[in-house]
Short mmCIF file of C-alpha atoms and ligand atoms in Angstrom, two decimals:
data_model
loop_
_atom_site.label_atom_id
_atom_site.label_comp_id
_atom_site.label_asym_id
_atom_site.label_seq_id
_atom_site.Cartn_x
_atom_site.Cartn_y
_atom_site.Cartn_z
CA UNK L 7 -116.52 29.11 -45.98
CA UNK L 8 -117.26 25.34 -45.40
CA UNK L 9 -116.07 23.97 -42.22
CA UNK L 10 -113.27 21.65 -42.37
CA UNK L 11 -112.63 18.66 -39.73
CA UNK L 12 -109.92 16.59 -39.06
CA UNK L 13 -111.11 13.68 -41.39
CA UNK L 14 -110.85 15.53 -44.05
CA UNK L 15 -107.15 16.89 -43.23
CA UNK L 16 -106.53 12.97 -42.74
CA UNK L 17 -107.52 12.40 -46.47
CA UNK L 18 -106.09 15.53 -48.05
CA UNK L 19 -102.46 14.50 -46.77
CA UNK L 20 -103.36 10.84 -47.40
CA UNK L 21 -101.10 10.70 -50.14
CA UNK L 22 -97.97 12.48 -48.66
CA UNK L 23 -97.79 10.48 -45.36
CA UNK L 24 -95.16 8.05 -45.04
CA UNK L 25 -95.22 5.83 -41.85
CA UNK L 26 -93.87 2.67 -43.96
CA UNK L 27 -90.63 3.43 -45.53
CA UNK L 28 -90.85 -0.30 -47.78
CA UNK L 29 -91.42 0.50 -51.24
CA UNK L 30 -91.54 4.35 -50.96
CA UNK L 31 -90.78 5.70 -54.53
CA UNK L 32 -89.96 9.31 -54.80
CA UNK L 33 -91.17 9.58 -58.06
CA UNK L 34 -94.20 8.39 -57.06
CA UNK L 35 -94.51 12.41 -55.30
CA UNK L 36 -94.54 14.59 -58.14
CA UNK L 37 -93.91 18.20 -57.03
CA UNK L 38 -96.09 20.44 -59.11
CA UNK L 39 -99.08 18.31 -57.66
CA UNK L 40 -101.39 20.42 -55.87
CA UNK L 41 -104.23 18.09 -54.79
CA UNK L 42 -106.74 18.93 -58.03
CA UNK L 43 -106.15 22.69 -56.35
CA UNK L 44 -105.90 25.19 -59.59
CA UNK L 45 -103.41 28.18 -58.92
CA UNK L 46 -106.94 30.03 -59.60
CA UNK L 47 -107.67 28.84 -56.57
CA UNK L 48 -105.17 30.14 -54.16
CA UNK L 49 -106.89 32.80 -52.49
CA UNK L 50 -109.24 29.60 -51.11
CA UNK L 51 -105.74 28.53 -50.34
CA UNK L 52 -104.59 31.52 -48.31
CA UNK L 53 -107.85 31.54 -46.49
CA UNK L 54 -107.52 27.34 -45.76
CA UNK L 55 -103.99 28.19 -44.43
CA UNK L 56 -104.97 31.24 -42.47
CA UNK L 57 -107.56 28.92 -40.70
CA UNK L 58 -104.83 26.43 -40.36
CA UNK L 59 -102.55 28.96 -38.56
CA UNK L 60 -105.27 29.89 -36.05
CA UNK L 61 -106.04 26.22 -35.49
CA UNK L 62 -102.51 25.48 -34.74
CA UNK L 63 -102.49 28.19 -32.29
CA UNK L 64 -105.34 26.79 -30.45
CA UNK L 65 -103.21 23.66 -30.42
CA UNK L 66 -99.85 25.41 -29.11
CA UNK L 67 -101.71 27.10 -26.11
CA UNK L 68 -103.11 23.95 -24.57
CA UNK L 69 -99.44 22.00 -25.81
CA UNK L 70 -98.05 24.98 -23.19
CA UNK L 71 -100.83 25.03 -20.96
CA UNK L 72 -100.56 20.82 -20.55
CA UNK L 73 -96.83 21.07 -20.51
CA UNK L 74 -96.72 16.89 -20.71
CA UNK L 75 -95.93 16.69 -25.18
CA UNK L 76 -93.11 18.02 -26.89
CA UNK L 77 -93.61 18.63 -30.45
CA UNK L 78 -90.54 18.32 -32.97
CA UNK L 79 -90.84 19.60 -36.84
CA UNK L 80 -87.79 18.42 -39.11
CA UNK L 81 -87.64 20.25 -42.04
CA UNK L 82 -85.32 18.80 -45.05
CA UNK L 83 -85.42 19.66 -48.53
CA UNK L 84 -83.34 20.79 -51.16
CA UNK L 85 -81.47 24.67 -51.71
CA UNK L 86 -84.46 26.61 -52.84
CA UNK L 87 -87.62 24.28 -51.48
CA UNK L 88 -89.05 27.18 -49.16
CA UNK L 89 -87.99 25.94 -45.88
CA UNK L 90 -87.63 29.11 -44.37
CA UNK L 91 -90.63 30.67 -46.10
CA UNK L 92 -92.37 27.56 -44.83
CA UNK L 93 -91.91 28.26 -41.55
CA UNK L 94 -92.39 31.39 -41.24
CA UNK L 95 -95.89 31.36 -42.68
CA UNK L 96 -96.88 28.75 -40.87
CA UNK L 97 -95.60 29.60 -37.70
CA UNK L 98 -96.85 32.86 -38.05
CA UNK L 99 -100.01 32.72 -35.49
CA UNK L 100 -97.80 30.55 -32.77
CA UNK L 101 -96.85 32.74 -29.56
CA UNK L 102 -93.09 32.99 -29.98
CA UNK L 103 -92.44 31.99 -26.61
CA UNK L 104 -93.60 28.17 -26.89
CA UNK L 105 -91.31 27.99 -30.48
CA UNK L 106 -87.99 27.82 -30.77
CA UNK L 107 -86.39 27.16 -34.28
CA UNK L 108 -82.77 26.04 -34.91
CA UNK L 109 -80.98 25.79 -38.00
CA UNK L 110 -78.36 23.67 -38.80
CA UNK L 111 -75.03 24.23 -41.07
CA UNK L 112 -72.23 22.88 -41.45
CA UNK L 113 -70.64 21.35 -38.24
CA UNK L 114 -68.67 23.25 -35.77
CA UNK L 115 -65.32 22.27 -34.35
CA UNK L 116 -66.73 21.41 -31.29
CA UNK L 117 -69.72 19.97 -32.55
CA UNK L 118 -67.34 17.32 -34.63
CA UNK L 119 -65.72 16.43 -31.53
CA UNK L 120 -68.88 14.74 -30.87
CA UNK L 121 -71.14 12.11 -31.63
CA UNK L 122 -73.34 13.21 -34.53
CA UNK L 123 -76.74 13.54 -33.09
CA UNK L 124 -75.35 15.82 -29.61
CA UNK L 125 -75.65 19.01 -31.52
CA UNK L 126 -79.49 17.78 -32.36
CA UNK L 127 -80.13 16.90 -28.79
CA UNK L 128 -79.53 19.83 -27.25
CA UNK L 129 -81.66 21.58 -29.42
CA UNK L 130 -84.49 19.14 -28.75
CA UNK L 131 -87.91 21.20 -27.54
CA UNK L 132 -88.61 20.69 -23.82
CA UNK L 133 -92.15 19.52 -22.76
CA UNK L 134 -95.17 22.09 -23.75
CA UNK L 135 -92.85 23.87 -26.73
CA UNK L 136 -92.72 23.34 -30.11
CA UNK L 137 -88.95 22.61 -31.89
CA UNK L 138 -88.28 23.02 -34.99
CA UNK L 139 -85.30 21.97 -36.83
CA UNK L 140 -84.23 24.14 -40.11
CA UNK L 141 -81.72 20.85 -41.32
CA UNK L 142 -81.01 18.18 -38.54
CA UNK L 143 -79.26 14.89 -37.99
CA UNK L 144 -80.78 14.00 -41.24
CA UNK L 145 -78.13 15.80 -43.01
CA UNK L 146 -75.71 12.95 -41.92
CA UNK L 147 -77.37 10.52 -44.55
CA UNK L 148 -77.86 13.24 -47.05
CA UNK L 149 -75.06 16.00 -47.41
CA UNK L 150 -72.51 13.79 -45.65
CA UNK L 151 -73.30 10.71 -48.21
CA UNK L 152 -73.45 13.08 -51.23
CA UNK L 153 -69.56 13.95 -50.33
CA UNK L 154 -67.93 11.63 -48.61
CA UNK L 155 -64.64 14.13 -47.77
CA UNK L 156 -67.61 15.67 -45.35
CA UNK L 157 -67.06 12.19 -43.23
CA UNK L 158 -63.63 12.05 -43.50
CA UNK L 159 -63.54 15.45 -41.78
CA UNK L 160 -65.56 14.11 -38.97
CA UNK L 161 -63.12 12.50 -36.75
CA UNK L 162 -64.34 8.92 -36.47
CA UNK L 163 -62.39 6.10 -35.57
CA UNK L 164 -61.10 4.91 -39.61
CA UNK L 165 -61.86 0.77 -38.31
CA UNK L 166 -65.77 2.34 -37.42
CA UNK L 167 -65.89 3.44 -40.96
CA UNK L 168 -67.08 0.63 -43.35
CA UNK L 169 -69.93 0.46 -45.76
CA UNK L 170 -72.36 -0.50 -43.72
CA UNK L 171 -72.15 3.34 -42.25
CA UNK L 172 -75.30 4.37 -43.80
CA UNK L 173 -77.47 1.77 -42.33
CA UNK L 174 -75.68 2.13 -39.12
CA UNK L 175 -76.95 5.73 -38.92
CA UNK L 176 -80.34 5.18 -40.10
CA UNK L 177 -80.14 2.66 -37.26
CA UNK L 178 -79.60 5.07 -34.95
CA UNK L 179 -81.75 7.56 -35.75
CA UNK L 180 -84.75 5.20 -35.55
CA UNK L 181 -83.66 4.41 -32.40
CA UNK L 182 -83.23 7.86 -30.89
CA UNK L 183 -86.56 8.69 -32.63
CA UNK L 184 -88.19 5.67 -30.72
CA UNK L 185 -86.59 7.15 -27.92
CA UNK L 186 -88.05 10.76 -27.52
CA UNK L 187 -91.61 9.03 -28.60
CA UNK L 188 -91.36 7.07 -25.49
CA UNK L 189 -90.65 10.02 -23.80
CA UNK L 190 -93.89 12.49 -24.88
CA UNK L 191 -92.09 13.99 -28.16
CA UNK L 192 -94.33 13.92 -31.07
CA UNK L 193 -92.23 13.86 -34.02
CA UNK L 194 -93.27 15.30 -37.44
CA UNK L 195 -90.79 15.09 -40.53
CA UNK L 196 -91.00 17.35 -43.68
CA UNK L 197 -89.24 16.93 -47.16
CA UNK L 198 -90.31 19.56 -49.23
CA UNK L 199 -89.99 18.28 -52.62
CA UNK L 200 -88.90 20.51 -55.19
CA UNK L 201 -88.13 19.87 -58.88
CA UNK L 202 -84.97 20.44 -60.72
CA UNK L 203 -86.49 23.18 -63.15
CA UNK L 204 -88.17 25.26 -59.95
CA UNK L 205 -85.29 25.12 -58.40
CA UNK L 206 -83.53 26.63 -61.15
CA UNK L 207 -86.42 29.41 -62.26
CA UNK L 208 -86.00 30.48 -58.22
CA UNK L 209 -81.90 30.69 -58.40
CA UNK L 210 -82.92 32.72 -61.44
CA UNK L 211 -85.12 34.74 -59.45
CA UNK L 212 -82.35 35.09 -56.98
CA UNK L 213 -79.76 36.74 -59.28
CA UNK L 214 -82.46 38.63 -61.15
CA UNK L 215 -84.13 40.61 -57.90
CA UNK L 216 -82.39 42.72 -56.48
CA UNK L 217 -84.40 41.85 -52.93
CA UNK L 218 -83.39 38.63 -53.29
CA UNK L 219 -80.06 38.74 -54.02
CA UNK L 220 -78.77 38.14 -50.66
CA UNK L 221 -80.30 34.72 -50.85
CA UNK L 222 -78.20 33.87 -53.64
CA UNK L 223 -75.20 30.96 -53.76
CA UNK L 224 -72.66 29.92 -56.11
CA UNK L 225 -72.34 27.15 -53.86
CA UNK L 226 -75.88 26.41 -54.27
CA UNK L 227 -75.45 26.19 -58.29
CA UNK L 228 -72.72 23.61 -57.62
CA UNK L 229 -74.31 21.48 -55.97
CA UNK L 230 -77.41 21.20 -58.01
CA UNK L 231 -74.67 18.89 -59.96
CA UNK L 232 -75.16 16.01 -57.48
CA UNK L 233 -79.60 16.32 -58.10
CA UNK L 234 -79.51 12.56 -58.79
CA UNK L 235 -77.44 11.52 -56.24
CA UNK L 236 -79.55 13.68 -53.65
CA UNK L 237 -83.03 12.44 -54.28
CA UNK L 238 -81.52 8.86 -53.92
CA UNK L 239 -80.39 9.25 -50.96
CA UNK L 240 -83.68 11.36 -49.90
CA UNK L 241 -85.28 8.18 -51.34
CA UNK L 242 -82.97 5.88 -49.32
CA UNK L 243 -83.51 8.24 -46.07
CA UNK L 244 -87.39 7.93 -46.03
CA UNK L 245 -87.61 4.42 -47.12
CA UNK L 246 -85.17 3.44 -43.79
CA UNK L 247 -86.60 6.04 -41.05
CA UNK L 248 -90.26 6.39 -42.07
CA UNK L 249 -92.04 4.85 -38.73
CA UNK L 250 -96.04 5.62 -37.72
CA UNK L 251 -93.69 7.35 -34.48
CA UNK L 252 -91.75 9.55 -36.64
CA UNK L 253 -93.93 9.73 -40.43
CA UNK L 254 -92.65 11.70 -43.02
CA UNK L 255 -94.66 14.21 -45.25
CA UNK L 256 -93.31 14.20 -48.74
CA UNK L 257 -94.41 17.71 -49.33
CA UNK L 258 -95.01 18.76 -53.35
CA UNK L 259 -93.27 22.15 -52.88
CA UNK L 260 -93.13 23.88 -56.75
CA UNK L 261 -95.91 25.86 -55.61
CA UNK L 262 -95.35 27.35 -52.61
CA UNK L 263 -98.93 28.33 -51.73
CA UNK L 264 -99.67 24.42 -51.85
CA UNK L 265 -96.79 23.51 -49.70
CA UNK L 266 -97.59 25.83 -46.45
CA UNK L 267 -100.99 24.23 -46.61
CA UNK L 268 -100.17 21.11 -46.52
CA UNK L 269 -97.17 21.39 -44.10
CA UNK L 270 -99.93 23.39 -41.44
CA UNK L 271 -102.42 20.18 -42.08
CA UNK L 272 -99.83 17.79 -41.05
CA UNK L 273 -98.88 19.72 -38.08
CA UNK L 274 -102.10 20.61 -37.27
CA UNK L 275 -103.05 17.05 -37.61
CA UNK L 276 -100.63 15.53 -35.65
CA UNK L 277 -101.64 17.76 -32.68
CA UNK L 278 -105.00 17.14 -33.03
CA UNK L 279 -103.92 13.29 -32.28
CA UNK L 280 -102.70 14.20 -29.11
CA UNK L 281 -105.73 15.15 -27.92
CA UNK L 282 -104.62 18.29 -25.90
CA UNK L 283 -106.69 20.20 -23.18
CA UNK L 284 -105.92 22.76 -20.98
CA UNK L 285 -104.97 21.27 -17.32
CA UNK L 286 -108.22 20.69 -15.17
CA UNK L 287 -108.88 22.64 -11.79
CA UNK L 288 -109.01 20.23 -8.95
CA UNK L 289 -111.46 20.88 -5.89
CA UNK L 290 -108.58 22.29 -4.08
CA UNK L 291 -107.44 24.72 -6.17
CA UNK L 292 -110.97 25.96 -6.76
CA UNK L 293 -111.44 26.32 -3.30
CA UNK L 294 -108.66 28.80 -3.38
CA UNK L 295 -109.63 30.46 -6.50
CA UNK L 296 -113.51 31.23 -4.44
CA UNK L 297 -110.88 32.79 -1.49
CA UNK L 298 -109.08 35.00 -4.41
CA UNK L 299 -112.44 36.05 -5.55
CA UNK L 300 -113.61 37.50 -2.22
CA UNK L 301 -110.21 38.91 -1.38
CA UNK L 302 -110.71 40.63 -4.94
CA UNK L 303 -114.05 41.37 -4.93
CA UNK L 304 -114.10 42.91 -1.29
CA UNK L 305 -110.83 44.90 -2.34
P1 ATP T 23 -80.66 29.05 -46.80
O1 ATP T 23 -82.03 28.74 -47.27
O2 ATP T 23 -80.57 30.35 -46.08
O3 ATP T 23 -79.61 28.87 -47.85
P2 ATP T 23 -79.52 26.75 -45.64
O4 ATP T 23 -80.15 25.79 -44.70
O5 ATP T 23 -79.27 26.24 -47.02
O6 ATP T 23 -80.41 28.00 -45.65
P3 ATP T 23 -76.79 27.45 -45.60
O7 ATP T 23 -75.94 28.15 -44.62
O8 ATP T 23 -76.87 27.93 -46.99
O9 ATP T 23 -78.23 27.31 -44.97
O10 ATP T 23 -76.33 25.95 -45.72
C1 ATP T 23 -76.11 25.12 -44.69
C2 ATP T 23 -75.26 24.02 -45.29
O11 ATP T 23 -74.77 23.22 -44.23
C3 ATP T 23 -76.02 23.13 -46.23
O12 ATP T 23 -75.37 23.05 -47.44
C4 ATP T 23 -76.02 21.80 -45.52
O13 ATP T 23 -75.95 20.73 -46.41
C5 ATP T 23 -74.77 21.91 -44.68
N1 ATP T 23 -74.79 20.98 -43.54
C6 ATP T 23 -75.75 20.84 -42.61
N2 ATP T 23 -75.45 19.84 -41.78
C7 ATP T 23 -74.27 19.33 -42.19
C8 ATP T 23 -73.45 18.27 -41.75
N3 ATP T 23 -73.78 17.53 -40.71
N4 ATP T 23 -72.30 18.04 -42.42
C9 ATP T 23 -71.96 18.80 -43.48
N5 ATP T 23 -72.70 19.80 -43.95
C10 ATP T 23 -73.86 20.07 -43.33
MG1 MG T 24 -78.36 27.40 -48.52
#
């Protein structure tokens, strides 16, 4: 198997990067693309993303080891995109310990009683671990715009509510991502991109298997409804909170092979960029690992 570097990951994710939000066109991401990658291809896939996983391992130890980053994965998409499969397959080398993943629903009673990013914050990854966030304070310009009773629910102030809400949150949300930049977070966002018709073939799927049944939502059928109002506002989302701080991958995800590939280049990627390494031994401390030695060694 050829070697891969991370040039080449650069170029291969090229065209799902967003780090410039003016002018982004969704339907300029068309999600059956698989990079000129046939589907006779995917067990070169499964091996690329296997080598992927193990890279990204390498990564997470020294991220631990260093303990100075923080790395945060946001991970939006559609009912049916393969979030969760996403993560788990990607994730799948990491050491448990230096993950943590947290998954967002609905809002709690005590979670409306406050400001809209606090539930997000205290979820944040602490330096040296890896967060990942199943839904997150992007669901405030998404969910919350699609159905506007959502916001009524949310206890605000009615003379803070006007229509320049939207911008006011994307607002805020660049500036919060600014924030935890300045402080050592590295900050990777994922939209998995999913059409209309795979979403429907994998509700199918859903209803049809038995194993899968679980998975299934009438809810989820509903709101398939509001398709055109979601992907504007996904449009709307990335176009105002896109920054080379905080990029977005616009991740084709009808193939699902494709998808966990390129998700574990960005991250892997990204990591890369911050140049880990595991902490250096000073001349003191090797002076007392020589003691340890002899106490050992004489033992
Ligand atoms: P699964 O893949 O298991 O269905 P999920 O992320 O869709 O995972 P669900 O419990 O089905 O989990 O759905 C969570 C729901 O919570 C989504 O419909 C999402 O839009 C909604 N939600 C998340 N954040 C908010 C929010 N701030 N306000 C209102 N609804 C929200
Ligand atoms: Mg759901």
């Amino acid at each position: 198997m050829t070697k891969i570097n991370s040039k080449q990951v650069a170029k291969f994710l090229r065209p799902y990067r967003v780090t410039q939000g003016r002018g982004f066109r969704l339907r300029d991401v068309d999600p059956g693309d698989t990079r000129g990658l046939r589907s006779e291809q995917k067990a070169e896939a499964k091996e690329l993303l296997a080598r992927g996983v193990e890279w990204l391992a390498e990564e997470q130890e020294k991220l631990y080891a260093q303990d100075r980053w923080s790395v945060l994965l946001v991970f939006q998409a559609m009912d049916a995109a393969g979030k969760d499969s996403t993560i788990k397959h990607v994730m799948s080398g990491v050491n448990p310990q230096g993950v943590h993943v947290t998954s967002f629903k609905a809002p709690s009673a005590e979670e409306v009683d406050h400001d809209f990013l606090w539930r997000c914050a205290r979820a944040l990854p602490e330096r040296g671990r890896i967060g990942i966030f199943n839904r997150s304070y992007y669901e405030e310009v998404l969910v919350v715009r699609v159905h506007q009773e959502f916001l009524a629910r949310q206890k605000l102030p009615p003379e803070l509510v006007t229509e320049d809400i939207w911008q006011e949150r994307f607002e805020a949300i660049r500036n919060f991502e600014q924030y935890l930049a300045r402080n050592g977070c590295l900050i990777l966002k994922f939209f998995l991109h999913v059409s209309r018709d795979e979403q429907k073939k994998r509700f199918l799927e859903r209803l049809d298997r038995p194993e899968k049944n679980w998975k299934f939502s009438s809810a989820d059928v509903q709101e398939r409804r509001h398709w055109k109002d979601y992907m504007r506002a996904y449009e709307d989302m990335i176009r105002n909170t896109a920054g080379a701080h905080a990029p977005w991958y616009v991740i084709p995800a009808d193939n699902k092979w494709f998808t966990r590939l390129a998700v574990a280049a960005a991250i892997v990627a990204g990591m890369e960029r911050l140049d880990l390494a595991f902490p250096k031994v000073d001349a003191a401390r090797r002076k007392d690992f020589a003691a340890a030695r002899r106490l050992l060694v004489g033992d």
